[in-house]
Amino acid sequence: MTRGKFITLEGIEGVGKTTNVEFVKQHLQKQGISVVVTREPGGTLIAEKIRDLLLQQNSESLSEQAELLLVFAARAQHIKHVIEPALLQGNWVVSDRFTDATYAYQGGGRAMKTSAIEWLEHWVQGHLKPDLTLLLDAPVDVGMARAKARGGSDRFEDERNSFFERVRRAYLLQAELYPERIKLIKANQPLIDVQHAMVESMRVLLR
């Protein structure tokens, strides 16, 4: 059986990842492709419990090192129980965030050492990398205004705009480092234009 493809959507808060994950799924299904949609952190019972620890405000503060380790603990479960089995069965996997988010949020936002993230990435993922990453990009003030409008902020969304400026810069650096894999999509344009750009970026996988 032919191994499936792995597509991830990335970006700061409020750029429309959730909406566009659904669009990507529907677009692929129209091509006759079986699709598994998932998210990070999360995707499995244990990984979703870790997600709650990461996103909820707690009386005990979470250290930066603990945050990074929890992210990769959730990812290890996610890869073993969802991503790899789905790909091996020939399904295409579409994930709302993956490891680029760790380089952006923990590496950029929290200023964690890139070498630590790289080591954990290699240990947890081995050679697993997305075949395509759609990076939805918008100015921080635009993204945060959208995020606040939907309500229900979490521990990350409560960070200052300066945090998200660092996250955005780290995302853009990832796009510069891996231009063949990461396709930059301007998310502050009309939705129809955003989705047209996404379709164009996916063409290479659909040949």
PDB file of C-alpha atoms in Angstrom, residues 2-171:
ATOM      1  CA  THR A   2       1.261   3.482  -0.883  1.00  0.00           C
ATOM      2  CA  ARG A   3       2.089   5.563   2.174  1.00  0.00           C
ATOM      3  CA  GLY A   4      -0.130   8.611   2.656  1.00  0.00           C
ATOM      4  CA  LYS A   5       0.995  12.230   2.683  1.00  0.00           C
ATOM      5  CA  PHE A   6       1.343  14.421   5.769  1.00  0.00           C
ATOM      6  CA  ILE A   7       0.141  18.044   5.604  1.00  0.00           C
ATOM      7  CA  THR A   8       0.348  20.523   8.474  1.00  0.00           C
ATOM      8  CA  LEU A   9      -1.161  23.970   8.953  1.00  0.00           C
ATOM      9  CA  GLU A  10       0.722  26.489  11.060  1.00  0.00           C
ATOM     10  CA  GLY A  11       0.484  30.095  12.185  1.00  0.00           C
ATOM     11  CA  ILE A  12      -0.074  32.384  15.145  1.00  0.00           C
ATOM     12  CA  GLU A  13      -3.441  32.750  16.850  1.00  0.00           C
ATOM     13  CA  GLY A  14      -6.327  34.048  14.757  1.00  0.00           C
ATOM     14  CA  VAL A  15      -5.009  33.257  11.271  1.00  0.00           C
ATOM     15  CA  GLY A  16      -7.771  30.774  10.431  1.00  0.00           C
ATOM     16  CA  LYS A  17      -6.086  27.400  10.870  1.00  0.00           C
ATOM     17  CA  THR A  18      -9.194  25.598  12.131  1.00  0.00           C
ATOM     18  CA  THR A  19     -11.367  26.874   9.266  1.00  0.00           C
ATOM     19  CA  ASN A  20      -8.744  25.980   6.695  1.00  0.00           C
ATOM     20  CA  VAL A  21      -7.980  22.526   8.083  1.00  0.00           C
ATOM     21  CA  GLU A  22     -11.589  21.697   7.241  1.00  0.00           C
ATOM     22  CA  PHE A  23     -11.162  23.249   3.783  1.00  0.00           C
ATOM     23  CA  VAL A  24      -8.023  21.190   3.095  1.00  0.00           C
ATOM     24  CA  LYS A  25      -9.817  18.022   4.208  1.00  0.00           C
ATOM     25  CA  GLN A  26     -12.765  18.679   1.907  1.00  0.00           C
ATOM     26  CA  HIS A  27     -10.515  19.589  -1.020  1.00  0.00           C
ATOM     27  CA  LEU A  28      -8.557  16.346  -0.682  1.00  0.00           C
ATOM     28  CA  GLN A  29     -11.693  14.258  -0.263  1.00  0.00           C
ATOM     29  CA  LYS A  30     -12.999  15.683  -3.547  1.00  0.00           C
ATOM     30  CA  GLN A  31      -9.897  14.176  -5.158  1.00  0.00           C
ATOM     31  CA  GLY A  32     -10.899  10.771  -3.766  1.00  0.00           C
ATOM     32  CA  ILE A  33      -8.315  10.833  -0.967  1.00  0.00           C
ATOM     33  CA  SER A  34      -8.994   9.339   2.475  1.00  0.00           C
ATOM     34  CA  VAL A  35      -8.129  11.984   5.081  1.00  0.00           C
ATOM     35  CA  VAL A  36      -7.443  11.874   8.822  1.00  0.00           C
ATOM     36  CA  VAL A  37      -7.703  15.271  10.526  1.00  0.00           C
ATOM     37  CA  THR A  38      -5.951  15.825  13.828  1.00  0.00           C
ATOM     38  CA  ARG A  39      -4.324  18.532  15.948  1.00  0.00           C
ATOM     39  CA  GLU A  40      -1.439  19.367  18.246  1.00  0.00           C
ATOM     40  CA  PRO A  41      -1.104  19.302  21.070  1.00  0.00           C
ATOM     41  CA  GLY A  42      -3.649  16.512  21.178  1.00  0.00           C
ATOM     42  CA  GLY A  43      -5.021  13.873  18.854  1.00  0.00           C
ATOM     43  CA  THR A  44      -5.103  10.983  21.369  1.00  0.00           C
ATOM     44  CA  LEU A  45      -6.650  10.505  24.812  1.00  0.00           C
ATOM     45  CA  ILE A  46      -3.366  11.077  26.647  1.00  0.00           C
ATOM     46  CA  ALA A  47      -2.199  13.838  24.300  1.00  0.00           C
ATOM     47  CA  GLU A  48      -5.487  15.696  24.843  1.00  0.00           C
ATOM     48  CA  LYS A  49      -4.956  15.531  28.616  1.00  0.00           C
ATOM     49  CA  ILE A  50      -1.492  17.013  28.073  1.00  0.00           C
ATOM     50  CA  ARG A  51      -3.101  19.703  25.893  1.00  0.00           C
ATOM     51  CA  ASP A  52      -5.310  20.670  28.826  1.00  0.00           C
ATOM     52  CA  LEU A  53      -2.234  21.022  31.056  1.00  0.00           C
ATOM     53  CA  LEU A  54      -0.525  23.203  28.449  1.00  0.00           C
ATOM     54  CA  LEU A  55      -3.451  25.496  27.658  1.00  0.00           C
ATOM     55  CA  GLN A  56      -5.278  25.913  30.957  1.00  0.00           C
ATOM     56  CA  GLN A  57      -4.306  28.506  33.524  1.00  0.00           C
ATOM     57  CA  ASN A  58      -3.155  26.688  36.674  1.00  0.00           C
ATOM     58  CA  SER A  59      -2.293  27.813  40.193  1.00  0.00           C
ATOM     59  CA  GLU A  60       1.134  26.216  39.656  1.00  0.00           C
ATOM     60  CA  SER A  61       3.132  27.897  36.903  1.00  0.00           C
ATOM     61  CA  LEU A  62       4.576  25.702  34.162  1.00  0.00           C
ATOM     62  CA  SER A  63       8.318  26.011  33.628  1.00  0.00           C
ATOM     63  CA  GLU A  64       9.582  26.528  30.084  1.00  0.00           C
ATOM     64  CA  GLN A  65      11.426  23.207  30.204  1.00  0.00           C
ATOM     65  CA  ALA A  66       8.314  21.361  31.415  1.00  0.00           C
ATOM     66  CA  GLU A  67       6.255  22.999  28.669  1.00  0.00           C
ATOM     67  CA  LEU A  68       8.682  21.853  25.978  1.00  0.00           C
ATOM     68  CA  LEU A  69       8.832  18.304  27.330  1.00  0.00           C
ATOM     69  CA  LEU A  70       5.042  18.088  27.576  1.00  0.00           C
ATOM     70  CA  VAL A  71       4.708  19.221  23.960  1.00  0.00           C
ATOM     71  CA  PHE A  72       6.976  16.400  22.816  1.00  0.00           C
ATOM     72  CA  ALA A  73       5.345  13.867  25.161  1.00  0.00           C
ATOM     73  CA  ALA A  74       2.007  14.632  23.503  1.00  0.00           C
ATOM     74  CA  ARG A  75       3.673  14.440  20.084  1.00  0.00           C
ATOM     75  CA  ALA A  76       5.153  11.012  20.828  1.00  0.00           C
ATOM     76  CA  GLN A  77       1.668   9.664  21.599  1.00  0.00           C
ATOM     77  CA  HIS A  78       0.224  11.424  18.570  1.00  0.00           C
ATOM     78  CA  ILE A  79       2.783   9.960  16.175  1.00  0.00           C
ATOM     79  CA  LYS A  80       2.533   6.422  17.564  1.00  0.00           C
ATOM     80  CA  HIS A  81      -1.246   6.171  17.799  1.00  0.00           C
ATOM     81  CA  VAL A  82      -2.552   8.449  15.036  1.00  0.00           C
ATOM     82  CA  ILE A  83      -0.092   9.831  12.492  1.00  0.00           C
ATOM     83  CA  GLU A  84       2.078   6.816  11.652  1.00  0.00           C
ATOM     84  CA  PRO A  85      -0.774   4.262  11.590  1.00  0.00           C
ATOM     85  CA  ALA A  86      -2.851   6.526   9.345  1.00  0.00           C
ATOM     86  CA  LEU A  87       0.018   7.147   6.917  1.00  0.00           C
ATOM     87  CA  LEU A  88       0.876   3.443   6.760  1.00  0.00           C
ATOM     88  CA  GLN A  89      -2.754   2.663   5.885  1.00  0.00           C
ATOM     89  CA  GLY A  90      -2.523   5.064   2.931  1.00  0.00           C
ATOM     90  CA  ASN A  91      -4.505   7.888   4.509  1.00  0.00           C
ATOM     91  CA  TRP A  92      -3.417  11.485   4.179  1.00  0.00           C
ATOM     92  CA  VAL A  93      -3.010  13.208   7.547  1.00  0.00           C
ATOM     93  CA  VAL A  94      -3.898  16.883   7.983  1.00  0.00           C
ATOM     94  CA  SER A  95      -2.771  18.314  11.323  1.00  0.00           C
ATOM     95  CA  ASP A  96      -3.523  21.652  12.941  1.00  0.00           C
ATOM     96  CA  ARG A  97       0.077  22.343  14.076  1.00  0.00           C
ATOM     97  CA  PHE A  98       3.134  20.096  14.373  1.00  0.00           C
ATOM     98  CA  THR A  99       6.815  20.624  15.157  1.00  0.00           C
ATOM     99  CA  ASP A 100       7.162  23.990  13.402  1.00  0.00           C
ATOM    100  CA  ALA A 101       4.870  25.286  16.158  1.00  0.00           C
ATOM    101  CA  THR A 102       7.416  24.145  18.745  1.00  0.00           C
ATOM    102  CA  TYR A 103      10.198  26.073  17.032  1.00  0.00           C
ATOM    103  CA  ALA A 104       7.882  29.097  16.905  1.00  0.00           C
ATOM    104  CA  TYR A 105       6.222  29.051  20.334  1.00  0.00           C
ATOM    105  CA  GLN A 106       8.846  27.431  22.549  1.00  0.00           C
ATOM    106  CA  GLY A 107      11.878  28.425  20.451  1.00  0.00           C
ATOM    107  CA  GLY A 108      10.783  31.918  19.425  1.00  0.00           C
ATOM    108  CA  GLY A 109       8.226  32.860  22.047  1.00  0.00           C
ATOM    109  CA  ARG A 110       9.921  31.255  25.060  1.00  0.00           C
ATOM    110  CA  ALA A 111      13.495  31.634  23.733  1.00  0.00           C
ATOM    111  CA  MET A 112      14.268  27.959  24.334  1.00  0.00           C
ATOM    112  CA  LYS A 113      17.473  26.685  22.729  1.00  0.00           C
ATOM    113  CA  THR A 114      17.008  25.452  19.173  1.00  0.00           C
ATOM    114  CA  SER A 115      19.480  22.651  19.895  1.00  0.00           C
ATOM    115  CA  ALA A 116      17.171  21.270  22.622  1.00  0.00           C
ATOM    116  CA  ILE A 117      14.195  21.288  20.259  1.00  0.00           C
ATOM    117  CA  GLU A 118      16.242  19.655  17.491  1.00  0.00           C
ATOM    118  CA  TRP A 119      17.387  16.877  19.830  1.00  0.00           C
ATOM    119  CA  LEU A 120      13.841  16.152  20.999  1.00  0.00           C
ATOM    120  CA  GLU A 121      12.558  16.302  17.418  1.00  0.00           C
ATOM    121  CA  HIS A 122      15.074  13.689  16.287  1.00  0.00           C
ATOM    122  CA  TRP A 123      14.441  11.467  19.326  1.00  0.00           C
ATOM    123  CA  VAL A 124      10.634  11.571  19.146  1.00  0.00           C
ATOM    124  CA  GLN A 125      10.064  11.786  15.382  1.00  0.00           C
ATOM    125  CA  GLY A 126      13.020  10.057  13.798  1.00  0.00           C
ATOM    126  CA  HIS A 127      12.749  10.895  10.096  1.00  0.00           C
ATOM    127  CA  LEU A 128       9.065  11.865  10.201  1.00  0.00           C
ATOM    128  CA  LYS A 129       8.451  15.311   8.724  1.00  0.00           C
ATOM    129  CA  PRO A 130       5.446  16.840   6.968  1.00  0.00           C
ATOM    130  CA  ASP A 131       5.364  16.547   3.190  1.00  0.00           C
ATOM    131  CA  LEU A 132       3.841  20.031   3.052  1.00  0.00           C
ATOM    132  CA  THR A 133       3.296  22.811   5.575  1.00  0.00           C
ATOM    133  CA  LEU A 134       0.867  25.650   4.895  1.00  0.00           C
ATOM    134  CA  LEU A 135       1.998  28.599   7.017  1.00  0.00           C
ATOM    135  CA  LEU A 136      -0.868  31.050   7.413  1.00  0.00           C
ATOM    136  CA  ASP A 137       0.691  34.422   8.176  1.00  0.00           C
ATOM    137  CA  ALA A 138      -0.861  37.696   9.295  1.00  0.00           C
ATOM    138  CA  PRO A 139       0.347  40.678  11.344  1.00  0.00           C
ATOM    139  CA  VAL A 140       0.106  40.008  15.067  1.00  0.00           C
ATOM    140  CA  ASP A 141      -2.428  42.773  15.707  1.00  0.00           C
ATOM    141  CA  VAL A 142      -4.732  41.283  13.052  1.00  0.00           C
ATOM    142  CA  GLY A 143      -4.432  37.736  14.386  1.00  0.00           C
ATOM    143  CA  MET A 144      -4.904  38.714  18.018  1.00  0.00           C
ATOM    144  CA  ALA A 145      -7.943  40.869  17.224  1.00  0.00           C
ATOM    145  CA  ARG A 146      -9.544  37.858  15.516  1.00  0.00           C
ATOM    146  CA  ALA A 147      -8.594  35.553  18.404  1.00  0.00           C
ATOM    147  CA  LYS A 148     -10.060  37.923  20.994  1.00  0.00           C
ATOM    148  CA  ALA A 149     -13.270  38.298  18.967  1.00  0.00           C
ATOM    149  CA  ARG A 150     -13.962  34.565  19.224  1.00  0.00           C
ATOM    150  CA  GLY A 151     -13.516  34.654  23.042  1.00  0.00           C
ATOM    151  CA  GLY A 152     -12.369  31.943  25.463  1.00  0.00           C
ATOM    152  CA  SER A 153      -8.652  32.725  25.651  1.00  0.00           C
ATOM    153  CA  ASP A 154      -6.127  30.123  26.864  1.00  0.00           C
ATOM    154  CA  ARG A 155      -2.703  30.311  28.507  1.00  0.00           C
ATOM    155  CA  PHE A 156      -0.970  31.139  25.214  1.00  0.00           C
ATOM    156  CA  GLU A 157      -3.552  33.600  23.922  1.00  0.00           C
ATOM    157  CA  ASP A 158      -3.158  35.551  27.172  1.00  0.00           C
ATOM    158  CA  GLU A 159       0.475  36.332  26.300  1.00  0.00           C
ATOM    159  CA  ARG A 160       1.460  39.859  25.262  1.00  0.00           C
ATOM    160  CA  ASN A 161       1.719  40.842  21.601  1.00  0.00           C
ATOM    161  CA  SER A 162       5.515  40.942  21.956  1.00  0.00           C
ATOM    162  CA  PHE A 163       5.426  37.171  22.582  1.00  0.00           C
ATOM    163  CA  PHE A 164       3.499  36.625  19.357  1.00  0.00           C
ATOM    164  CA  GLU A 165       5.849  38.908  17.426  1.00  0.00           C
ATOM    165  CA  ARG A 166       8.665  36.543  18.426  1.00  0.00           C
ATOM    166  CA  VAL A 167       6.522  33.538  17.496  1.00  0.00           C
ATOM    167  CA  ARG A 168       5.741  35.027  14.092  1.00  0.00           C
ATOM    168  CA  ARG A 169       9.407  35.820  13.410  1.00  0.00           C
ATOM    169  CA  ALA A 170      10.339  32.242  14.289  1.00  0.00           C
ATOM    170  CA  TYR A 171       7.682  30.897  11.931  1.00  0.00           C
TER     171      TYR A 171
END
